[in-house]
């Protein structure tokens, strides 16, 4: 018979050694570096094996959340196993002390994003970073923030809070649906600027439509008028190659758990230089928040950290770098162009853009009379395909590099079946 202690020990061991956990931690070799040139389909199939998503599941909703691949999971699990032993060399090493600058984790990500480590604060998600900008940027009642009408709630709501508490004016311009070119977006921003505009806050990649906004040109426009430029880059890291210092923006926020497939609970805030940092107050404060010599580091002093999540972030960066962001971006665009073209052939209205340069790995279409939520539930419940969109008929189709053409064709065939079933 088991006593309570032996029973709990056995249960713990069983959970650690469960088939699902063992499968997630199972090392699967990465494809050889030259396989892409010899057999491209085999190369991407080998990378698909790095993800623990079951073979019959098709995730066209990476735009909401990605799936961390095996190297990332292993880094996270190993990180917890190591740190929770509490055998660190120093008497105040993590996890005893969780308020460090964490250069080991900030620098690889800063390098990956074309930034310097002193410009980069690693936070918990894009919402937190956006809240830092909206709540901390130095403004007074009547000053305006200019944003698009396609901002995510985590980008818009922090500014609405600022509006309600302090009288800052939230002004919106309408994004073209679809924008024919970059000028169509720039002209609408320029026309909406007033003498009271203090900051332009827009998505780098629209969560609503997948349009890639001309960030570098927007930043230049803002700078020419003495206005601060800020971008919500939730979808950019891991989807497209980003060089923040080349863009020339003042502020940039984002998440790593979508297209970079890093740990859930990782986000970031980029601040270009001290002139910007001097205008953004900390809205979470602990020791060091008011030390300007710490530069961006002072914005990540939010209390105890979870370093295993950052270990997972490093592993995600290493995987993306080993593949190559140019290769990832090309693959993402190829898949998005394919699904976009096929949906347009089926009579769907493109809301992304007819210009491939303004489209990354999200293709958004309006497909009436199909009811998005009904289709979404039917696809997942009956066929294990995830999609996202908006009511009544918008479909947002995200195409991460590990998908195959067969995965997309499966969705397309089921979309046709659903329309036939509904007489649409």
mmCIF file of C-alpha atoms in Angstrom, residues 123-416:
data_model
loop_
_atom_site.group_PDB
_atom_site.id
_atom_site.type_symbol
_atom_site.label_atom_id
_atom_site.label_comp_id
_atom_site.label_asym_id
_atom_site.label_seq_id
_atom_site.Cartn_x
_atom_site.Cartn_y
_atom_site.Cartn_z
ATOM 1 C CA UNK A 123 8.879 43.185 -20.355
ATOM 2 C CA UNK A 124 6.062 40.677 -20.025
ATOM 3 C CA UNK A 125 4.012 41.460 -23.121
ATOM 4 C CA UNK A 126 3.115 44.146 -25.629
ATOM 5 C CA UNK A 127 0.200 45.373 -23.509
ATOM 6 C CA UNK A 128 2.555 46.238 -20.670
ATOM 7 C CA UNK A 129 4.931 48.010 -23.043
ATOM 8 C CA UNK A 130 2.100 49.979 -24.674
ATOM 9 C CA UNK A 131 0.878 50.992 -21.238
ATOM 10 C CA UNK A 132 4.343 52.316 -20.401
ATOM 11 C CA UNK A 133 4.204 54.512 -23.489
ATOM 12 C CA UNK A 134 0.617 55.729 -23.117
ATOM 13 C CA UNK A 135 0.742 56.316 -19.379
ATOM 14 C CA UNK A 136 4.328 57.547 -19.214
ATOM 15 C CA UNK A 137 4.729 59.847 -22.220
ATOM 16 C CA UNK A 138 4.848 63.451 -21.028
ATOM 17 C CA UNK A 139 1.635 65.171 -22.251
ATOM 18 C CA UNK A 140 -0.950 67.600 -20.932
ATOM 19 C CA UNK A 141 -4.706 67.917 -21.370
ATOM 20 C CA UNK A 142 -5.598 68.806 -24.951
ATOM 21 C CA UNK A 143 -2.449 67.285 -26.460
ATOM 22 C CA UNK A 144 -3.240 64.738 -29.181
ATOM 23 C CA UNK A 145 -2.113 61.208 -29.899
ATOM 24 C CA UNK A 146 -2.785 60.198 -33.500
ATOM 25 C CA UNK A 147 -3.510 56.528 -34.218
ATOM 26 C CA UNK A 148 -5.225 54.437 -36.860
ATOM 27 C CA UNK A 149 -8.709 52.981 -36.592
ATOM 28 C CA UNK A 150 -7.174 49.477 -36.700
ATOM 29 C CA UNK A 151 -5.255 49.443 -33.422
ATOM 30 C CA UNK A 152 -5.485 46.429 -31.124
ATOM 31 C CA UNK A 153 -7.216 46.958 -27.790
ATOM 32 C CA UNK A 154 -3.892 46.703 -25.975
ATOM 33 C CA UNK A 155 -2.661 49.638 -28.044
ATOM 34 C CA UNK A 156 -5.798 51.774 -27.983
ATOM 35 C CA UNK A 157 -7.087 51.235 -24.433
ATOM 36 C CA UNK A 158 -4.016 52.571 -22.580
ATOM 37 C CA UNK A 159 -4.503 55.829 -24.474
ATOM 38 C CA UNK A 160 -8.233 55.849 -23.724
ATOM 39 C CA UNK A 161 -7.366 55.503 -20.040
ATOM 40 C CA UNK A 162 -5.030 58.485 -20.379
ATOM 41 C CA UNK A 163 -7.834 60.387 -22.117
ATOM 42 C CA UNK A 164 -10.344 59.662 -19.371
ATOM 43 C CA UNK A 165 -7.979 60.497 -16.516
ATOM 44 C CA UNK A 166 -6.035 63.419 -17.906
ATOM 45 C CA UNK A 167 -7.833 64.819 -20.950
ATOM 46 C CA UNK A 168 -5.344 63.718 -23.596
ATOM 47 C CA UNK A 169 -7.121 63.664 -26.966
ATOM 48 C CA UNK A 170 -7.177 60.389 -28.933
ATOM 49 C CA UNK A 171 -7.530 61.163 -32.626
ATOM 50 C CA UNK A 172 -7.890 58.467 -35.282
ATOM 51 C CA UNK A 173 -7.372 58.345 -39.024
ATOM 52 C CA UNK A 174 -9.107 55.743 -41.169
ATOM 53 C CA UNK A 175 -6.844 53.133 -42.743
ATOM 54 C CA UNK A 176 -7.678 52.435 -46.392
ATOM 55 C CA UNK A 177 -9.246 48.983 -46.874
ATOM 56 C CA UNK A 178 -7.174 47.979 -48.664
ATOM 57 C CA UNK A 179 -4.322 50.477 -49.099
ATOM 58 C CA UNK A 180 -3.120 50.414 -52.685
ATOM 59 C CA UNK A 181 0.353 51.616 -51.725
ATOM 60 C CA UNK A 182 2.356 53.187 -48.907
ATOM 61 C CA UNK A 183 1.449 56.710 -50.031
ATOM 62 C CA UNK A 184 -2.227 56.006 -49.360
ATOM 63 C CA UNK A 185 -1.372 55.481 -45.675
ATOM 64 C CA UNK A 186 1.132 58.316 -45.374
ATOM 65 C CA UNK A 187 -1.277 60.841 -46.882
ATOM 66 C CA UNK A 188 -3.966 59.976 -44.346
ATOM 67 C CA UNK A 189 -1.542 60.366 -41.464
ATOM 68 C CA UNK A 190 -0.228 63.666 -42.798
ATOM 69 C CA UNK A 191 -3.749 65.036 -43.299
ATOM 70 C CA UNK A 192 -4.721 64.131 -39.716
ATOM 71 C CA UNK A 193 -1.766 65.890 -38.029
ATOM 72 C CA UNK A 194 -2.597 69.119 -36.200
ATOM 73 C CA UNK A 195 -0.503 71.578 -34.156
ATOM 74 C CA UNK A 196 -1.643 69.655 -31.059
ATOM 75 C CA UNK A 197 -0.293 66.281 -32.286
ATOM 76 C CA UNK A 198 2.491 65.222 -29.922
ATOM 77 C CA UNK A 199 2.855 61.543 -30.760
ATOM 78 C CA UNK A 200 1.898 59.216 -33.607
ATOM 79 C CA UNK A 201 1.101 55.732 -32.300
ATOM 80 C CA UNK A 202 0.364 53.110 -34.966
ATOM 81 C CA UNK A 203 0.891 49.409 -35.539
ATOM 82 C CA UNK A 204 3.858 48.359 -37.625
ATOM 83 C CA UNK A 205 1.725 45.448 -38.827
ATOM 84 C CA UNK A 206 -2.025 45.869 -38.453
ATOM 85 C CA UNK A 207 -3.557 43.188 -36.258
ATOM 86 C CA UNK A 208 -6.859 43.756 -38.055
ATOM 87 C CA UNK A 209 -5.740 43.394 -41.667
ATOM 88 C CA UNK A 210 -2.097 42.282 -41.733
ATOM 89 C CA UNK A 211 -1.051 45.416 -43.623
ATOM 90 C CA UNK A 212 2.622 46.300 -43.077
ATOM 91 C CA UNK A 213 2.657 50.048 -42.565
ATOM 92 C CA UNK A 214 5.592 52.062 -43.991
ATOM 93 C CA UNK A 215 7.254 52.489 -40.593
ATOM 94 C CA UNK A 216 10.432 54.192 -41.763
ATOM 95 C CA UNK A 217 8.497 56.771 -43.774
ATOM 96 C CA UNK A 218 6.050 57.395 -40.920
ATOM 97 C CA UNK A 219 8.942 57.922 -38.507
ATOM 98 C CA UNK A 220 10.552 60.386 -40.934
ATOM 99 C CA UNK A 221 7.265 62.259 -41.368
ATOM 100 C CA UNK A 222 6.846 62.538 -37.605
ATOM 101 C CA UNK A 223 10.435 63.705 -37.119
ATOM 102 C CA UNK A 224 10.043 66.387 -39.806
ATOM 103 C CA UNK A 225 7.181 67.879 -37.791
ATOM 104 C CA UNK A 226 8.744 67.538 -34.351
ATOM 105 C CA UNK A 227 6.376 64.713 -33.383
ATOM 106 C CA UNK A 228 7.365 61.528 -31.530
ATOM 107 C CA UNK A 229 6.795 58.265 -33.416
ATOM 108 C CA UNK A 230 5.747 55.078 -31.627
ATOM 109 C CA UNK A 231 4.930 51.692 -33.123
ATOM 110 C CA UNK A 232 3.043 48.687 -31.798
ATOM 111 C CA UNK A 233 5.131 45.884 -33.262
ATOM 112 C CA UNK A 234 3.294 42.926 -31.743
ATOM 113 C CA UNK A 235 3.361 40.996 -35.033
ATOM 114 C CA UNK A 236 6.750 42.004 -36.391
ATOM 115 C CA UNK A 237 9.453 40.042 -34.477
ATOM 116 C CA UNK A 238 9.877 36.718 -36.225
ATOM 117 C CA UNK A 239 7.503 37.538 -39.093
ATOM 118 C CA UNK A 240 9.671 40.062 -40.935
ATOM 119 C CA UNK A 241 13.224 41.267 -40.530
ATOM 120 C CA UNK A 242 13.257 44.368 -38.315
ATOM 121 C CA UNK A 243 16.030 46.924 -37.868
ATOM 122 C CA UNK A 244 14.772 49.380 -35.282
ATOM 123 C CA UNK A 245 17.610 51.859 -35.548
ATOM 124 C CA UNK A 246 17.232 51.894 -39.317
ATOM 125 C CA UNK A 247 13.501 52.594 -38.999
ATOM 126 C CA UNK A 248 14.399 55.672 -36.974
ATOM 127 C CA UNK A 249 11.363 55.588 -34.683
ATOM 128 C CA UNK A 250 11.400 56.917 -31.140
ATOM 129 C CA UNK A 251 9.477 54.126 -29.412
ATOM 130 C CA UNK A 252 8.605 50.588 -30.387
ATOM 131 C CA UNK A 253 6.785 47.845 -28.488
ATOM 132 C CA UNK A 254 6.127 44.204 -29.226
ATOM 133 C CA UNK A 255 5.688 40.585 -28.264
ATOM 134 C CA UNK A 256 7.898 37.577 -28.853
ATOM 135 C CA UNK A 257 5.295 34.842 -28.307
ATOM 136 C CA UNK A 258 3.622 35.173 -31.706
ATOM 137 C CA UNK A 259 5.860 34.849 -34.769
ATOM 138 C CA UNK A 260 9.144 34.367 -32.927
ATOM 139 C CA UNK A 261 7.567 31.437 -31.002
ATOM 140 C CA UNK A 262 9.201 32.491 -27.736
ATOM 141 C CA UNK A 263 7.846 31.997 -24.248
ATOM 142 C CA UNK A 264 4.415 33.327 -23.383
ATOM 143 C CA UNK A 265 4.992 36.297 -21.120
ATOM 144 C CA UNK A 266 7.736 38.001 -23.127
ATOM 145 C CA UNK A 267 7.397 41.492 -24.553
ATOM 146 C CA UNK A 268 9.627 44.526 -25.028
ATOM 147 C CA UNK A 269 9.930 48.290 -25.097
ATOM 148 C CA UNK A 270 12.494 50.024 -27.322
ATOM 149 C CA UNK A 271 13.426 53.652 -26.640
ATOM 150 C CA UNK A 272 15.671 55.328 -29.193
ATOM 151 C CA UNK A 273 17.815 57.540 -26.932
ATOM 152 C CA UNK A 274 17.971 59.609 -23.763
ATOM 153 C CA UNK A 275 15.926 62.433 -25.280
ATOM 154 C CA UNK A 276 13.014 60.010 -25.588
ATOM 155 C CA UNK A 277 13.628 58.344 -22.230
ATOM 156 C CA UNK A 278 13.516 61.771 -20.580
ATOM 157 C CA UNK A 279 9.930 62.141 -21.867
ATOM 158 C CA UNK A 280 8.633 58.707 -20.785
ATOM 159 C CA UNK A 281 7.974 58.250 -17.088
ATOM 160 C CA UNK A 282 8.067 54.831 -15.471
ATOM 161 C CA UNK A 283 4.580 53.685 -14.554
ATOM 162 C CA UNK A 284 5.838 50.730 -12.523
ATOM 163 C CA UNK A 285 8.463 51.784 -10.019
ATOM 164 C CA UNK A 286 10.972 50.021 -7.830
ATOM 165 C CA UNK A 287 14.605 50.678 -6.969
ATOM 166 C CA UNK A 288 16.461 52.208 -9.902
ATOM 167 C CA UNK A 289 13.457 53.590 -11.763
ATOM 168 C CA UNK A 290 14.847 57.124 -11.493
ATOM 169 C CA UNK A 291 18.457 56.355 -12.409
ATOM 170 C CA UNK A 292 19.008 57.736 -15.949
ATOM 171 C CA UNK A 293 22.367 55.976 -16.259
ATOM 172 C CA UNK A 294 20.483 52.655 -16.475
ATOM 173 C CA UNK A 295 18.806 53.874 -19.694
ATOM 174 C CA UNK A 296 16.195 51.349 -20.971
ATOM 175 C CA UNK A 297 17.006 48.966 -18.135
ATOM 176 C CA UNK A 298 15.073 51.140 -15.686
ATOM 177 C CA UNK A 299 11.811 50.362 -17.527
ATOM 178 C CA UNK A 300 12.181 46.642 -16.891
ATOM 179 C CA UNK A 301 12.548 46.952 -13.134
ATOM 180 C CA UNK A 302 9.039 45.719 -12.399
ATOM 181 C CA UNK A 303 9.741 43.350 -9.506
ATOM 182 C CA UNK A 304 10.712 39.699 -9.426
ATOM 183 C CA UNK A 305 11.606 38.254 -12.818
ATOM 184 C CA UNK A 306 11.062 34.824 -14.373
ATOM 185 C CA UNK A 307 14.417 34.049 -15.917
ATOM 186 C CA UNK A 308 13.434 30.673 -17.478
ATOM 187 C CA UNK A 309 11.123 32.594 -19.800
ATOM 188 C CA UNK A 310 14.125 34.636 -20.951
ATOM 189 C CA UNK A 311 16.123 31.446 -21.442
ATOM 190 C CA UNK A 312 13.323 30.361 -23.761
ATOM 191 C CA UNK A 313 13.556 33.698 -25.560
ATOM 192 C CA UNK A 314 17.252 33.162 -26.213
ATOM 193 C CA UNK A 315 16.498 29.723 -27.645
ATOM 194 C CA UNK A 316 13.822 31.204 -29.920
ATOM 195 C CA UNK A 317 16.273 33.804 -31.211
ATOM 196 C CA UNK A 318 18.890 31.125 -31.796
ATOM 197 C CA UNK A 319 16.434 29.030 -33.816
ATOM 198 C CA UNK A 320 15.255 31.965 -35.940
ATOM 199 C CA UNK A 321 18.847 33.044 -36.553
ATOM 200 C CA UNK A 322 19.890 29.534 -37.573
ATOM 201 C CA UNK A 323 17.122 29.491 -40.185
ATOM 202 C CA UNK A 324 17.737 33.101 -41.223
ATOM 203 C CA UNK A 325 15.174 35.888 -41.041
ATOM 204 C CA UNK A 326 15.455 36.552 -44.774
ATOM 205 C CA UNK A 327 14.498 32.932 -45.431
ATOM 206 C CA UNK A 328 11.706 33.001 -42.845
ATOM 207 C CA UNK A 329 10.274 36.233 -44.224
ATOM 208 C CA UNK A 330 10.350 34.927 -47.801
ATOM 209 C CA UNK A 331 8.595 31.719 -46.747
ATOM 210 C CA UNK A 332 5.992 33.644 -44.721
ATOM 211 C CA UNK A 333 5.234 35.909 -47.667
ATOM 212 C CA UNK A 334 5.041 33.000 -50.121
ATOM 213 C CA UNK A 335 2.427 31.211 -48.033
ATOM 214 C CA UNK A 336 0.445 34.392 -47.371
ATOM 215 C CA UNK A 337 0.431 35.318 -51.060
ATOM 216 C CA UNK A 338 -0.832 31.844 -51.915
ATOM 217 C CA UNK A 339 -3.725 31.782 -49.432
ATOM 218 C CA UNK A 340 -4.574 35.398 -50.246
ATOM 219 C CA UNK A 341 -4.715 34.698 -53.959
ATOM 220 C CA UNK A 342 -6.844 31.590 -53.500
ATOM 221 C CA UNK A 343 -9.345 33.409 -51.303
ATOM 222 C CA UNK A 344 -9.617 36.275 -53.777
ATOM 223 C CA UNK A 345 -10.281 33.690 -56.531
ATOM 224 C CA UNK A 346 -13.184 32.509 -54.395
ATOM 225 C CA UNK A 347 -14.704 35.986 -54.430
ATOM 226 C CA UNK A 348 -13.391 37.240 -51.082
ATOM 227 C CA UNK A 349 -12.581 40.937 -50.784
ATOM 228 C CA UNK A 350 -8.961 41.684 -49.884
ATOM 229 C CA UNK A 351 -8.504 43.899 -46.847
ATOM 230 C CA UNK A 352 -4.761 43.315 -46.606
ATOM 231 C CA UNK A 353 -3.420 44.949 -49.746
ATOM 232 C CA UNK A 354 -3.007 44.137 -53.420
ATOM 233 C CA UNK A 355 0.617 45.269 -52.972
ATOM 234 C CA UNK A 356 2.707 42.273 -51.794
ATOM 235 C CA UNK A 357 5.201 44.695 -50.222
ATOM 236 C CA UNK A 358 2.491 45.689 -47.720
ATOM 237 C CA UNK A 359 1.705 42.081 -46.825
ATOM 238 C CA UNK A 360 3.780 39.788 -44.635
ATOM 239 C CA UNK A 361 2.362 36.583 -43.205
ATOM 240 C CA UNK A 362 -1.207 37.712 -42.521
ATOM 241 C CA UNK A 363 -3.807 37.746 -45.286
ATOM 242 C CA UNK A 364 -7.130 39.279 -44.265
ATOM 243 C CA UNK A 365 -10.207 39.009 -46.433
ATOM 244 C CA UNK A 366 -13.868 39.825 -46.110
ATOM 245 C CA UNK A 367 -15.944 36.831 -47.214
ATOM 246 C CA UNK A 368 -19.678 37.521 -46.898
ATOM 247 C CA UNK A 369 -22.123 35.908 -46.490
ATOM 248 C CA UNK A 370 -19.930 33.471 -44.533
ATOM 249 C CA UNK A 371 -20.295 34.102 -40.807
ATOM 250 C CA UNK A 372 -16.797 34.159 -39.362
ATOM 251 C CA UNK A 373 -17.588 32.838 -35.893
ATOM 252 C CA UNK A 374 -19.700 30.008 -37.237
ATOM 253 C CA UNK A 375 -16.940 29.010 -39.663
ATOM 254 C CA UNK A 376 -14.281 29.341 -36.953
ATOM 255 C CA UNK A 377 -16.135 27.036 -34.563
ATOM 256 C CA UNK A 378 -16.942 24.510 -37.301
ATOM 257 C CA UNK A 379 -13.358 24.351 -38.535
ATOM 258 C CA UNK A 380 -11.886 23.828 -35.073
ATOM 259 C CA UNK A 381 -14.529 21.522 -33.606
ATOM 260 C CA UNK A 382 -14.766 19.257 -36.620
ATOM 261 C CA UNK A 383 -11.450 19.599 -38.422
ATOM 262 C CA UNK A 384 -8.796 20.955 -35.984
ATOM 263 C CA UNK A 385 -8.097 24.067 -38.041
ATOM 264 C CA UNK A 386 -7.707 27.376 -36.213
ATOM 265 C CA UNK A 387 -8.618 30.685 -37.834
ATOM 266 C CA UNK A 388 -9.395 34.138 -36.472
ATOM 267 C CA UNK A 389 -11.089 37.234 -37.808
ATOM 268 C CA UNK A 390 -13.895 39.616 -37.011
ATOM 269 C CA UNK A 391 -17.646 39.630 -37.233
ATOM 270 C CA UNK A 392 -19.495 39.279 -39.373
ATOM 271 C CA UNK A 393 -17.336 37.946 -42.221
ATOM 272 C CA UNK A 394 -13.683 38.951 -41.825
ATOM 273 C CA UNK A 395 -11.096 36.158 -41.880
ATOM 274 C CA UNK A 396 -7.539 36.789 -40.693
ATOM 275 C CA UNK A 397 -5.336 33.992 -42.008
ATOM 276 C CA UNK A 398 -1.833 33.770 -40.557
ATOM 277 C CA UNK A 399 0.791 31.674 -42.349
ATOM 278 C CA UNK A 400 3.857 30.772 -40.242
ATOM 279 C CA UNK A 401 6.820 29.246 -42.034
ATOM 280 C CA UNK A 402 6.211 25.702 -40.778
ATOM 281 C CA UNK A 403 2.872 25.381 -42.580
ATOM 282 C CA UNK A 404 2.793 23.438 -45.824
ATOM 283 C CA UNK A 405 0.861 24.122 -49.007
ATOM 284 C CA UNK A 406 -1.100 20.965 -48.186
ATOM 285 C CA UNK A 407 -2.181 22.521 -44.871
ATOM 286 C CA UNK A 408 -3.476 25.579 -46.700
ATOM 287 C CA UNK A 409 -5.179 23.482 -49.373
ATOM 288 C CA UNK A 410 -6.919 21.540 -46.614
ATOM 289 C CA UNK A 411 -8.315 24.782 -45.218
ATOM 290 C CA UNK A 412 -9.362 25.978 -48.671
ATOM 291 C CA UNK A 413 -11.180 22.733 -49.396
ATOM 292 C CA UNK A 414 -13.040 22.913 -46.095
ATOM 293 C CA UNK A 415 -13.878 26.578 -46.679
ATOM 294 C CA UNK A 416 -15.458 25.542 -49.988
#
